[in-house]
Amino acid sequence: MDELTLKALAKINLGLDVVRRREDGYHEVRMVMQTIHLYDSLKIQKIREPEIVIHTNLPYLPVNENNLVYKAAKLLREEFGIQEGVDVSLTKRIPVAAGMAGGSTDAAAMLYGMNQMFDLGLSRKELMNRGVKIGADVPYCIMRGTALAEGIGEKLSPLPPMVKCPVLIAKPGISVSTKFVYQNLKLDETTVHPDIDALISHIRKKNLEAICSDMGNLLETVTIPHYPVIAEIKEQMMKSGAKASMMSGSGPTVFGLFEDAQTAKRALREMKQSGLARQIYLTSIYNNRRQ
Ligand code: ATP
């Protein structure tokens, strides 16, 4: 196999709680992760030259070792002493630096692809163990589906599949730094935490109505006061008939869950007309795990 094209799927957080700040500055989280059918594409080709070459449709993205795809390729090339190089065409659709694990899922796809292409014989678990060296979300992006992520996001417990429903994604034209969000997060006795256990129990029962009522993202307490457009997008989605609407990760991407395709399509049109968001996609829940 000399060439392979792969989809690198994005995630949303159906729930995100921050449990505590550790002494080393990292935050301990409890997140319900969910894969959606919005994806970047990676076309991977073997090349003779011992190099890692990346092309991308986004001119501002790094194509050197700062790209997570490069890091993934380098890690496996070095460990397995692979002589040949790889040429990767990365087509980005997932909003960048937006709380959707875009870079992590590209790295996950690259690890998965190299394992196949170079017959490395690594199991999914072995790939996940390598993925965590690149980023805390990479093991989840290798696994896919519905999962609880704890620790700093790397401790994964698979959950039963989420109810399939249309998902509207809307990212405003602002950038929010994850570091800024965590630095400004206040964790004290007045903090109202989302009930992640209740959310998980509704997912187990496949009760979309209840899932929607217990979704919550603690990081909205930081981002919404600073970036009111996030609240405006949420309101717009609810007005258009979403059953729930929430920020994903540390934002600023907002997603809405819908009961039926027709309402979701109307919501897509109305979001476009509102002018609130720069990147808008209608997609769906994706539940297949990687083997
Ligand atoms: P998370 O959901 O984990 O917070 P994110 O959506 O905030 O992820 P990414 O889209 O992964 O963040 O990108 C964050 C930064 O990583 C960008 O500023 C970008 O320069 C860098 N980066 C490196 N590789 C990639 C990649 N393959 N795709 C996107 N960004 C990348």
PDB file of C-alpha atoms and ligand atoms in Angstrom:
ATOM      1  CA  MET A   1       0.000   0.000   0.000  1.00  0.00           C
ATOM      2  CA  ASP A   2       1.620   3.242  -1.174  1.00  0.00           C
ATOM      3  CA  GLU A   3      -1.259   5.642  -0.805  1.00  0.00           C
ATOM      4  CA  LEU A   4      -4.114   6.043   1.669  1.00  0.00           C
ATOM      5  CA  THR A   5      -6.887   8.614   2.156  1.00  0.00           C
ATOM      6  CA  LEU A   6      -8.366   8.942   5.621  1.00  0.00           C
ATOM      7  CA  LYS A   7     -11.042  10.955   7.384  1.00  0.00           C
ATOM      8  CA  ALA A   8     -10.052  12.652  10.625  1.00  0.00           C
ATOM      9  CA  LEU A   9     -13.295  13.239  12.503  1.00  0.00           C
ATOM     10  CA  ALA A  10     -14.003  16.123  14.911  1.00  0.00           C
ATOM     11  CA  LYS A  11     -15.411  15.861  18.418  1.00  0.00           C
ATOM     12  CA  ILE A  12     -17.845  17.858  20.494  1.00  0.00           C
ATOM     13  CA  ASN A  13     -18.220  17.771  24.269  1.00  0.00           C
ATOM     14  CA  LEU A  14     -21.720  16.893  25.428  1.00  0.00           C
ATOM     15  CA  GLY A  15     -20.530  17.715  28.947  1.00  0.00           C
ATOM     16  CA  LEU A  16     -17.420  19.381  30.317  1.00  0.00           C
ATOM     17  CA  ASP A  17     -16.644  19.784  34.001  1.00  0.00           C
ATOM     18  CA  VAL A  18     -13.439  20.876  35.669  1.00  0.00           C
ATOM     19  CA  VAL A  19     -12.931  19.044  38.931  1.00  0.00           C
ATOM     20  CA  ARG A  20      -9.830  20.770  40.290  1.00  0.00           C
ATOM     21  CA  ARG A  21      -6.641  22.594  39.504  1.00  0.00           C
ATOM     22  CA  ARG A  22      -3.591  20.399  40.104  1.00  0.00           C
ATOM     23  CA  GLU A  23      -0.405  21.698  41.697  1.00  0.00           C
ATOM     24  CA  ASP A  24       1.402  21.459  38.353  1.00  0.00           C
ATOM     25  CA  GLY A  25      -1.126  23.904  36.834  1.00  0.00           C
ATOM     26  CA  TYR A  26      -3.037  21.295  34.786  1.00  0.00           C
ATOM     27  CA  HIS A  27      -6.764  20.954  35.346  1.00  0.00           C
ATOM     28  CA  GLU A  28      -8.489  17.712  36.109  1.00  0.00           C
ATOM     29  CA  VAL A  29     -11.568  17.380  33.913  1.00  0.00           C
ATOM     30  CA  ARG A  30     -14.581  15.142  33.368  1.00  0.00           C
ATOM     31  CA  MET A  31     -15.722  15.393  29.775  1.00  0.00           C
ATOM     32  CA  VAL A  32     -18.244  13.493  27.732  1.00  0.00           C
ATOM     33  CA  MET A  33     -16.661  13.254  24.291  1.00  0.00           C
ATOM     34  CA  GLN A  34     -18.635  12.597  21.123  1.00  0.00           C
ATOM     35  CA  THR A  35     -17.402  12.107  17.561  1.00  0.00           C
ATOM     36  CA  ILE A  36     -19.289  13.922  14.810  1.00  0.00           C
ATOM     37  CA  HIS A  37     -19.245  13.415  11.046  1.00  0.00           C
ATOM     38  CA  LEU A  38     -17.323  16.616  10.302  1.00  0.00           C
ATOM     39  CA  TYR A  39     -13.828  15.811   9.137  1.00  0.00           C
ATOM     40  CA  ASP A  40     -10.471  16.829   7.740  1.00  0.00           C
ATOM     41  CA  SER A  41      -9.038  14.633   4.965  1.00  0.00           C
ATOM     42  CA  LEU A  42      -5.517  13.239   4.909  1.00  0.00           C
ATOM     43  CA  LYS A  43      -4.097  11.846   1.697  1.00  0.00           C
ATOM     44  CA  ILE A  44      -0.934  10.003   2.724  1.00  0.00           C
ATOM     45  CA  GLN A  45       1.649   8.848   0.165  1.00  0.00           C
ATOM     46  CA  LYS A  46       4.884   6.960   0.661  1.00  0.00           C
ATOM     47  CA  ILE A  47       7.887   8.744  -0.812  1.00  0.00           C
ATOM     48  CA  ARG A  48      11.467   7.570  -1.363  1.00  0.00           C
ATOM     49  CA  GLU A  49      13.072  10.601   0.282  1.00  0.00           C
ATOM     50  CA  PRO A  50      13.404  10.246   4.064  1.00  0.00           C
ATOM     51  CA  GLU A  51      11.214  13.303   4.740  1.00  0.00           C
ATOM     52  CA  ILE A  52       7.847  14.305   6.137  1.00  0.00           C
ATOM     53  CA  VAL A  53       6.196  16.698   3.690  1.00  0.00           C
ATOM     54  CA  ILE A  54       2.873  18.358   4.515  1.00  0.00           C
ATOM     55  CA  HIS A  55       0.641  20.428   2.200  1.00  0.00           C
ATOM     56  CA  THR A  56      -2.505  22.054   3.494  1.00  0.00           C
ATOM     57  CA  ASN A  57      -5.330  24.237   2.187  1.00  0.00           C
ATOM     58  CA  LEU A  58      -4.864  26.659   5.135  1.00  0.00           C
ATOM     59  CA  PRO A  59      -1.823  28.844   4.456  1.00  0.00           C
ATOM     60  CA  TYR A  60      -1.480  29.914   8.104  1.00  0.00           C
ATOM     61  CA  LEU A  61      -1.082  26.385   9.471  1.00  0.00           C
ATOM     62  CA  PRO A  62       2.458  25.198  10.236  1.00  0.00           C
ATOM     63  CA  VAL A  63       3.734  22.392   7.984  1.00  0.00           C
ATOM     64  CA  ASN A  64       6.843  21.665  10.065  1.00  0.00           C
ATOM     65  CA  GLU A  65       7.227  19.846  13.410  1.00  0.00           C
ATOM     66  CA  ASN A  66       4.634  22.225  14.891  1.00  0.00           C
ATOM     67  CA  ASN A  67       1.932  20.441  12.915  1.00  0.00           C
ATOM     68  CA  LEU A  68       0.563  17.517  14.921  1.00  0.00           C
ATOM     69  CA  VAL A  69       0.503  15.395  11.753  1.00  0.00           C
ATOM     70  CA  TYR A  70       4.257  15.877  11.464  1.00  0.00           C
ATOM     71  CA  LYS A  71       4.729  14.901  15.123  1.00  0.00           C
ATOM     72  CA  ALA A  72       2.713  11.719  14.606  1.00  0.00           C
ATOM     73  CA  ALA A  73       4.698  10.718  11.512  1.00  0.00           C
ATOM     74  CA  LYS A  74       8.024  11.504  13.185  1.00  0.00           C
ATOM     75  CA  LEU A  75       7.173   9.494  16.284  1.00  0.00           C
ATOM     76  CA  LEU A  76       6.480   6.283  14.335  1.00  0.00           C
ATOM     77  CA  ARG A  77       9.287   6.784  11.790  1.00  0.00           C
ATOM     78  CA  GLU A  78      11.821   7.076  14.584  1.00  0.00           C
ATOM     79  CA  GLU A  79      10.488   4.255  16.733  1.00  0.00           C
ATOM     80  CA  PHE A  80      10.315   1.786  13.840  1.00  0.00           C
ATOM     81  CA  GLY A  81      13.336   3.059  11.915  1.00  0.00           C
ATOM     82  CA  ILE A  82      11.257   3.634   8.785  1.00  0.00           C
ATOM     83  CA  GLN A  83      13.578   4.699   5.953  1.00  0.00           C
ATOM     84  CA  GLU A  84      10.972   5.965   3.501  1.00  0.00           C
ATOM     85  CA  GLY A  85       9.227   9.314   3.929  1.00  0.00           C
ATOM     86  CA  VAL A  86       5.616  10.437   3.716  1.00  0.00           C
ATOM     87  CA  ASP A  87       3.854  13.167   1.797  1.00  0.00           C
ATOM     88  CA  VAL A  88       0.566  14.288   3.368  1.00  0.00           C
ATOM     89  CA  SER A  89      -2.127  16.463   1.777  1.00  0.00           C
ATOM     90  CA  LEU A  90      -4.195  17.788   4.648  1.00  0.00           C
ATOM     91  CA  THR A  91      -7.541  19.321   3.757  1.00  0.00           C
ATOM     92  CA  LYS A  92      -8.877  21.151   6.802  1.00  0.00           C
ATOM     93  CA  ARG A  93     -12.587  21.655   7.357  1.00  0.00           C
ATOM     94  CA  ILE A  94     -12.704  21.363  11.138  1.00  0.00           C
ATOM     95  CA  PRO A  95     -12.460  24.878  12.609  1.00  0.00           C
ATOM     96  CA  VAL A  96      -8.921  25.493  13.924  1.00  0.00           C
ATOM     97  CA  ALA A  97      -8.270  26.308  17.596  1.00  0.00           C
ATOM     98  CA  ALA A  98     -11.978  26.022  18.222  1.00  0.00           C
ATOM     99  CA  GLY A  99     -12.593  23.279  20.803  1.00  0.00           C
ATOM    100  CA  MET A 100     -13.119  20.464  18.289  1.00  0.00           C
ATOM    101  CA  ALA A 101      -9.789  18.628  18.637  1.00  0.00           C
ATOM    102  CA  GLY A 102      -8.898  19.382  15.008  1.00  0.00           C
ATOM    103  CA  GLY A 103      -5.148  18.953  15.347  1.00  0.00           C
ATOM    104  CA  SER A 104      -5.482  15.933  17.632  1.00  0.00           C
ATOM    105  CA  THR A 105      -7.751  14.067  15.229  1.00  0.00           C
ATOM    106  CA  ASP A 106      -5.355  14.735  12.336  1.00  0.00           C
ATOM    107  CA  ALA A 107      -2.539  13.256  14.454  1.00  0.00           C
ATOM    108  CA  ALA A 108      -4.740  10.263  15.325  1.00  0.00           C
ATOM    109  CA  ALA A 109      -5.471   9.625  11.641  1.00  0.00           C
ATOM    110  CA  MET A 110      -1.772   9.882  10.813  1.00  0.00           C
ATOM    111  CA  LEU A 111      -0.831   7.305  13.479  1.00  0.00           C
ATOM    112  CA  TYR A 112      -3.594   4.999  12.254  1.00  0.00           C
ATOM    113  CA  GLY A 113      -2.580   5.480   8.614  1.00  0.00           C
ATOM    114  CA  MET A 114       1.143   4.881   9.170  1.00  0.00           C
ATOM    115  CA  ASN A 115       0.366   1.726  11.146  1.00  0.00           C
ATOM    116  CA  GLN A 116      -1.493   0.379   8.099  1.00  0.00           C
ATOM    117  CA  MET A 117       0.806   1.661   5.416  1.00  0.00           C
ATOM    118  CA  PHE A 118       4.033   0.417   6.958  1.00  0.00           C
ATOM    119  CA  ASP A 119       2.565  -2.777   8.467  1.00  0.00           C
ATOM    120  CA  LEU A 120       3.674  -1.845  11.977  1.00  0.00           C
ATOM    121  CA  GLY A 121       1.258  -4.305  13.586  1.00  0.00           C
ATOM    122  CA  LEU A 122       0.248  -1.989  16.434  1.00  0.00           C
ATOM    123  CA  SER A 123      -3.076  -2.641  18.182  1.00  0.00           C
ATOM    124  CA  ARG A 124      -5.519   0.215  18.812  1.00  0.00           C
ATOM    125  CA  LYS A 125      -4.382   0.305  22.436  1.00  0.00           C
ATOM    126  CA  GLU A 126      -0.723   0.514  21.378  1.00  0.00           C
ATOM    127  CA  LEU A 127      -1.534   3.360  19.003  1.00  0.00           C
ATOM    128  CA  MET A 128      -3.395   5.164  21.807  1.00  0.00           C
ATOM    129  CA  ASN A 129      -0.374   4.815  24.115  1.00  0.00           C
ATOM    130  CA  ARG A 130       1.733   6.560  21.502  1.00  0.00           C
ATOM    131  CA  GLY A 131      -0.965   9.162  20.772  1.00  0.00           C
ATOM    132  CA  VAL A 132      -0.953  10.522  24.318  1.00  0.00           C
ATOM    133  CA  LYS A 133       2.656  11.642  23.802  1.00  0.00           C
ATOM    134  CA  ILE A 134       1.380  14.030  21.133  1.00  0.00           C
ATOM    135  CA  GLY A 135      -1.649  15.365  23.006  1.00  0.00           C
ATOM    136  CA  ALA A 136      -4.187  14.457  25.702  1.00  0.00           C
ATOM    137  CA  ASP A 137      -7.086  14.242  23.176  1.00  0.00           C
ATOM    138  CA  VAL A 138      -5.249  12.046  20.647  1.00  0.00           C
ATOM    139  CA  PRO A 139      -6.085   8.644  22.277  1.00  0.00           C
ATOM    140  CA  TYR A 140      -9.776   9.561  22.204  1.00  0.00           C
ATOM    141  CA  CYS A 141      -9.525  10.585  18.537  1.00  0.00           C
ATOM    142  CA  ILE A 142      -8.005   7.171  17.770  1.00  0.00           C
ATOM    143  CA  MET A 143     -10.843   5.390  19.603  1.00  0.00           C
ATOM    144  CA  ARG A 144     -13.836   7.566  18.486  1.00  0.00           C
ATOM    145  CA  GLY A 145     -17.486   7.287  19.554  1.00  0.00           C
ATOM    146  CA  THR A 146     -18.949   8.249  22.941  1.00  0.00           C
ATOM    147  CA  ALA A 147     -16.587   8.265  25.924  1.00  0.00           C
ATOM    148  CA  LEU A 148     -15.929   9.758  29.329  1.00  0.00           C
ATOM    149  CA  ALA A 149     -12.518  11.455  29.494  1.00  0.00           C
ATOM    150  CA  GLU A 150     -10.991  12.087  32.906  1.00  0.00           C
ATOM    151  CA  GLY A 151      -7.587  13.076  34.284  1.00  0.00           C
ATOM    152  CA  ILE A 152      -6.320  15.751  31.908  1.00  0.00           C
ATOM    153  CA  GLY A 153      -8.476  14.163  29.223  1.00  0.00           C
ATOM    154  CA  GLU A 154      -6.386  11.068  28.573  1.00  0.00           C
ATOM    155  CA  LYS A 155      -8.137   8.580  30.904  1.00  0.00           C
ATOM    156  CA  LEU A 156     -10.891   7.127  28.760  1.00  0.00           C
ATOM    157  CA  SER A 157     -13.948   5.049  29.612  1.00  0.00           C
ATOM    158  CA  PRO A 158     -16.046   4.006  26.615  1.00  0.00           C
ATOM    159  CA  LEU A 159     -19.781   4.779  26.909  1.00  0.00           C
ATOM    160  CA  PRO A 160     -22.698   3.297  24.973  1.00  0.00           C
ATOM    161  CA  PRO A 161     -23.388   5.123  21.693  1.00  0.00           C
ATOM    162  CA  MET A 162     -25.121   8.501  21.838  1.00  0.00           C
ATOM    163  CA  VAL A 163     -28.574   8.931  20.271  1.00  0.00           C
ATOM    164  CA  LYS A 164     -28.070   9.739  16.580  1.00  0.00           C
ATOM    165  CA  CYS A 165     -29.290  13.222  15.726  1.00  0.00           C
ATOM    166  CA  PRO A 166     -28.466  16.178  13.470  1.00  0.00           C
ATOM    167  CA  VAL A 167     -25.765  18.513  14.820  1.00  0.00           C
ATOM    168  CA  LEU A 168     -25.358  22.129  13.741  1.00  0.00           C
ATOM    169  CA  ILE A 169     -21.875  23.628  14.174  1.00  0.00           C
ATOM    170  CA  ALA A 170     -21.271  27.380  14.209  1.00  0.00           C
ATOM    171  CA  LYS A 171     -17.957  29.091  14.895  1.00  0.00           C
ATOM    172  CA  PRO A 172     -17.850  32.860  15.251  1.00  0.00           C
ATOM    173  CA  GLY A 173     -14.976  34.794  13.701  1.00  0.00           C
ATOM    174  CA  ILE A 174     -13.081  35.130  16.961  1.00  0.00           C
ATOM    175  CA  SER A 175     -10.197  33.190  18.484  1.00  0.00           C
ATOM    176  CA  VAL A 176     -10.219  32.040  22.077  1.00  0.00           C
ATOM    177  CA  SER A 177      -7.048  30.774  23.677  1.00  0.00           C
ATOM    178  CA  THR A 178      -7.474  27.634  25.760  1.00  0.00           C
ATOM    179  CA  LYS A 179      -4.814  28.942  28.145  1.00  0.00           C
ATOM    180  CA  PHE A 180      -6.758  32.175  28.704  1.00  0.00           C
ATOM    181  CA  VAL A 181      -9.937  30.216  29.477  1.00  0.00           C
ATOM    182  CA  TYR A 182      -8.308  27.955  32.084  1.00  0.00           C
ATOM    183  CA  GLN A 183      -6.379  30.843  33.646  1.00  0.00           C
ATOM    184  CA  ASN A 184      -9.594  32.789  34.142  1.00  0.00           C
ATOM    185  CA  LEU A 185     -11.661  29.884  35.416  1.00  0.00           C
ATOM    186  CA  LYS A 186     -12.846  30.365  38.996  1.00  0.00           C
ATOM    187  CA  LEU A 187     -13.262  27.168  40.966  1.00  0.00           C
ATOM    188  CA  ASP A 188     -14.724  27.793  44.414  1.00  0.00           C
ATOM    189  CA  GLU A 189     -17.748  26.814  46.480  1.00  0.00           C
ATOM    190  CA  THR A 190     -20.051  29.037  44.382  1.00  0.00           C
ATOM    191  CA  THR A 191     -19.175  27.241  41.145  1.00  0.00           C
ATOM    192  CA  VAL A 192     -22.161  25.368  39.721  1.00  0.00           C
ATOM    193  CA  HIS A 193     -20.851  22.218  38.042  1.00  0.00           C
ATOM    194  CA  PRO A 194     -22.657  20.320  35.270  1.00  0.00           C
ATOM    195  CA  ASP A 195     -23.968  16.927  36.410  1.00  0.00           C
ATOM    196  CA  ILE A 196     -21.812  14.613  34.272  1.00  0.00           C
ATOM    197  CA  ASP A 197     -23.108  11.441  35.983  1.00  0.00           C
ATOM    198  CA  ALA A 198     -26.723  12.366  35.199  1.00  0.00           C
ATOM    199  CA  LEU A 199     -25.738  13.072  31.592  1.00  0.00           C
ATOM    200  CA  ILE A 200     -24.072   9.644  31.312  1.00  0.00           C
ATOM    201  CA  SER A 201     -27.122   7.933  32.762  1.00  0.00           C
ATOM    202  CA  HIS A 202     -29.351   9.626  30.110  1.00  0.00           C
ATOM    203  CA  ILE A 203     -26.930   8.551  27.361  1.00  0.00           C
ATOM    204  CA  ARG A 204     -27.220   4.962  28.635  1.00  0.00           C
ATOM    205  CA  LYS A 205     -31.030   5.243  28.477  1.00  0.00           C
ATOM    206  CA  LYS A 206     -30.910   6.865  25.004  1.00  0.00           C
ATOM    207  CA  ASN A 207     -33.116   9.704  26.236  1.00  0.00           C
ATOM    208  CA  LEU A 208     -32.316  12.700  23.999  1.00  0.00           C
ATOM    209  CA  GLU A 209     -34.669  15.046  25.843  1.00  0.00           C
ATOM    210  CA  ALA A 210     -32.953  14.337  29.184  1.00  0.00           C
ATOM    211  CA  ILE A 211     -29.460  14.464  27.622  1.00  0.00           C
ATOM    212  CA  CYS A 212     -30.282  17.920  26.302  1.00  0.00           C
ATOM    213  CA  SER A 213     -31.499  19.142  29.683  1.00  0.00           C
ATOM    214  CA  ASP A 214     -28.342  17.998  31.517  1.00  0.00           C
ATOM    215  CA  MET A 215     -25.709  19.084  28.987  1.00  0.00           C
ATOM    216  CA  GLY A 216     -23.309  21.658  30.430  1.00  0.00           C
ATOM    217  CA  ASN A 217     -19.880  23.169  29.873  1.00  0.00           C
ATOM    218  CA  LEU A 218     -18.223  24.846  32.852  1.00  0.00           C
ATOM    219  CA  LEU A 219     -15.870  26.794  30.573  1.00  0.00           C
ATOM    220  CA  GLU A 220     -18.803  28.879  29.310  1.00  0.00           C
ATOM    221  CA  THR A 221     -18.595  30.719  32.659  1.00  0.00           C
ATOM    222  CA  VAL A 222     -15.336  32.230  31.369  1.00  0.00           C
ATOM    223  CA  THR A 223     -15.930  32.600  27.632  1.00  0.00           C
ATOM    224  CA  ILE A 224     -19.503  33.921  27.514  1.00  0.00           C
ATOM    225  CA  PRO A 225     -18.860  37.059  29.637  1.00  0.00           C
ATOM    226  CA  HIS A 226     -15.807  37.823  27.460  1.00  0.00           C
ATOM    227  CA  TYR A 227     -17.321  36.886  24.109  1.00  0.00           C
ATOM    228  CA  PRO A 228     -21.096  37.518  24.140  1.00  0.00           C
ATOM    229  CA  VAL A 229     -21.361  36.318  20.517  1.00  0.00           C
ATOM    230  CA  ILE A 230     -21.153  32.755  21.916  1.00  0.00           C
ATOM    231  CA  ALA A 231     -24.389  33.332  23.856  1.00  0.00           C
ATOM    232  CA  GLU A 232     -25.964  34.978  20.804  1.00  0.00           C
ATOM    233  CA  ILE A 233     -25.209  31.935  18.641  1.00  0.00           C
ATOM    234  CA  LYS A 234     -26.657  29.637  21.314  1.00  0.00           C
ATOM    235  CA  GLU A 235     -29.834  31.744  21.445  1.00  0.00           C
ATOM    236  CA  GLN A 236     -30.090  31.760  17.658  1.00  0.00           C
ATOM    237  CA  MET A 237     -29.899  27.934  17.581  1.00  0.00           C
ATOM    238  CA  MET A 238     -32.541  27.583  20.304  1.00  0.00           C
ATOM    239  CA  LYS A 239     -34.819  30.036  18.459  1.00  0.00           C
ATOM    240  CA  SER A 240     -34.434  27.861  15.360  1.00  0.00           C
ATOM    241  CA  GLY A 241     -35.604  24.778  17.253  1.00  0.00           C
ATOM    242  CA  ALA A 242     -32.462  23.172  18.718  1.00  0.00           C
ATOM    243  CA  LYS A 243     -33.155  20.852  21.664  1.00  0.00           C
ATOM    244  CA  ALA A 244     -29.912  22.056  23.249  1.00  0.00           C
ATOM    245  CA  SER A 245     -27.059  24.322  22.281  1.00  0.00           C
ATOM    246  CA  MET A 246     -23.673  24.581  23.945  1.00  0.00           C
ATOM    247  CA  MET A 247     -20.062  25.620  23.461  1.00  0.00           C
ATOM    248  CA  SER A 248     -17.630  22.776  22.676  1.00  0.00           C
ATOM    249  CA  GLY A 249     -14.381  22.475  24.668  1.00  0.00           C
ATOM    250  CA  SER A 250     -12.858  25.850  25.439  1.00  0.00           C
ATOM    251  CA  GLY A 251     -14.730  27.339  22.485  1.00  0.00           C
ATOM    252  CA  PRO A 252     -15.564  29.380  20.625  1.00  0.00           C
ATOM    253  CA  THR A 253     -17.417  26.775  18.484  1.00  0.00           C
ATOM    254  CA  VAL A 254     -21.074  26.300  19.437  1.00  0.00           C
ATOM    255  CA  PHE A 255     -23.124  23.244  18.496  1.00  0.00           C
ATOM    256  CA  GLY A 256     -26.835  22.520  18.561  1.00  0.00           C
ATOM    257  CA  LEU A 257     -28.603  19.154  18.739  1.00  0.00           C
ATOM    258  CA  PHE A 258     -31.823  18.679  16.778  1.00  0.00           C
ATOM    259  CA  GLU A 259     -34.562  16.084  16.805  1.00  0.00           C
ATOM    260  CA  ASP A 260     -35.216  16.068  13.060  1.00  0.00           C
ATOM    261  CA  ALA A 261     -33.376  16.863   9.835  1.00  0.00           C
ATOM    262  CA  GLN A 262     -35.900  19.388   8.569  1.00  0.00           C
ATOM    263  CA  THR A 263     -35.662  21.664  11.614  1.00  0.00           C
ATOM    264  CA  ALA A 264     -31.877  21.363  11.514  1.00  0.00           C
ATOM    265  CA  LYS A 265     -31.798  22.427   7.846  1.00  0.00           C
ATOM    266  CA  ARG A 266     -33.938  25.446   8.609  1.00  0.00           C
ATOM    267  CA  ALA A 267     -31.649  26.291  11.547  1.00  0.00           C
ATOM    268  CA  LEU A 268     -28.643  26.106   9.202  1.00  0.00           C
ATOM    269  CA  ARG A 269     -30.266  28.644   6.840  1.00  0.00           C
ATOM    270  CA  GLU A 270     -31.230  30.927   9.707  1.00  0.00           C
ATOM    271  CA  MET A 271     -27.730  30.771  11.201  1.00  0.00           C
ATOM    272  CA  LYS A 272     -26.266  31.767   7.828  1.00  0.00           C
ATOM    273  CA  GLN A 273     -28.727  34.678   7.584  1.00  0.00           C
ATOM    274  CA  SER A 274     -27.941  35.868  11.134  1.00  0.00           C
ATOM    275  CA  GLY A 275     -24.327  36.703  10.249  1.00  0.00           C
ATOM    276  CA  LEU A 276     -23.226  35.604  13.736  1.00  0.00           C
ATOM    277  CA  ALA A 277     -20.893  32.806  12.660  1.00  0.00           C
ATOM    278  CA  ARG A 278     -18.092  32.491  10.124  1.00  0.00           C
ATOM    279  CA  GLN A 279     -17.958  28.693   9.769  1.00  0.00           C
ATOM    280  CA  ILE A 280     -21.268  26.819   9.758  1.00  0.00           C
ATOM    281  CA  TYR A 281     -21.802  23.085   9.111  1.00  0.00           C
ATOM    282  CA  LEU A 282     -24.735  20.734   9.427  1.00  0.00           C
ATOM    283  CA  THR A 283     -23.518  17.281  10.388  1.00  0.00           C
ATOM    284  CA  SER A 284     -24.481  14.357  12.634  1.00  0.00           C
ATOM    285  CA  ILE A 285     -23.448  12.146  15.531  1.00  0.00           C
ATOM    286  CA  TYR A 286     -20.917   9.450  14.512  1.00  0.00           C
ATOM    287  CA  ASN A 287     -20.689   6.319  16.638  1.00  0.00           C
ATOM    288  CA  ASN A 288     -18.377   3.795  14.929  1.00  0.00           C
ATOM    289  CA  ARG A 289     -15.271   3.105  16.932  1.00  0.00           C
ATOM    290  CA  ARG A 290     -11.957   2.338  15.270  1.00  0.00           C
ATOM    291  CA  GLN A 291     -11.015  -1.310  15.542  1.00  0.00           C
TER     292      GLN A 291
HETATM  293  P1  ATP B   1      -8.949  21.250  21.337  1.00  0.00           P
HETATM  294  O1  ATP B   1     -10.337  20.853  21.059  1.00  0.00           O
HETATM  295  O2  ATP B   1      -8.053  20.102  21.736  1.00  0.00           O
HETATM  296  O3  ATP B   1      -8.848  22.434  22.238  1.00  0.00           O
HETATM  297  P2  ATP B   1      -8.453  22.993  19.244  1.00  0.00           P
HETATM  298  O4  ATP B   1      -9.605  22.920  18.338  1.00  0.00           O
HETATM  299  O5  ATP B   1      -8.438  24.075  20.219  1.00  0.00           O
HETATM  300  O6  ATP B   1      -8.286  21.623  19.963  1.00  0.00           O
HETATM  301  P3  ATP B   1      -6.564  22.737  17.071  1.00  0.00           P
HETATM  302  O7  ATP B   1      -7.521  22.984  15.958  1.00  0.00           O
HETATM  303  O8  ATP B   1      -6.064  21.379  17.256  1.00  0.00           O
HETATM  304  O9  ATP B   1      -7.115  23.233  18.470  1.00  0.00           O
HETATM  305  O10 ATP B   1      -5.347  23.765  16.840  1.00  0.00           O
HETATM  306  C1  ATP B   1      -4.695  24.440  17.837  1.00  0.00           C
HETATM  307  C2  ATP B   1      -3.343  24.944  17.314  1.00  0.00           C
HETATM  308  O11 ATP B   1      -2.531  23.846  16.922  1.00  0.00           O
HETATM  309  C3  ATP B   1      -3.474  25.854  16.112  1.00  0.00           C
HETATM  310  O12 ATP B   1      -3.192  27.164  16.487  1.00  0.00           O
HETATM  311  C4  ATP B   1      -2.492  25.313  15.086  1.00  0.00           C
HETATM  312  O13 ATP B   1      -1.507  26.250  14.725  1.00  0.00           O
HETATM  313  C5  ATP B   1      -1.815  24.127  15.737  1.00  0.00           C
HETATM  314  N1  ATP B   1      -1.875  22.930  14.869  1.00  0.00           N
HETATM  315  C6  ATP B   1      -0.897  22.031  14.712  1.00  0.00           C
HETATM  316  N2  ATP B   1      -1.258  21.061  13.885  1.00  0.00           N
HETATM  317  C7  ATP B   1      -2.509  21.307  13.496  1.00  0.00           C
HETATM  318  C8  ATP B   1      -3.423  20.625  12.639  1.00  0.00           C
HETATM  319  N3  ATP B   1      -3.103  19.506  11.997  1.00  0.00           N
HETATM  320  N4  ATP B   1      -4.657  21.159  12.499  1.00  0.00           N
HETATM  321  C9  ATP B   1      -4.988  22.302  13.157  1.00  0.00           C
HETATM  322  N5  ATP B   1      -4.156  22.972  13.965  1.00  0.00           N
HETATM  323  C10 ATP B   1      -2.913  22.498  14.141  1.00  0.00           C
END
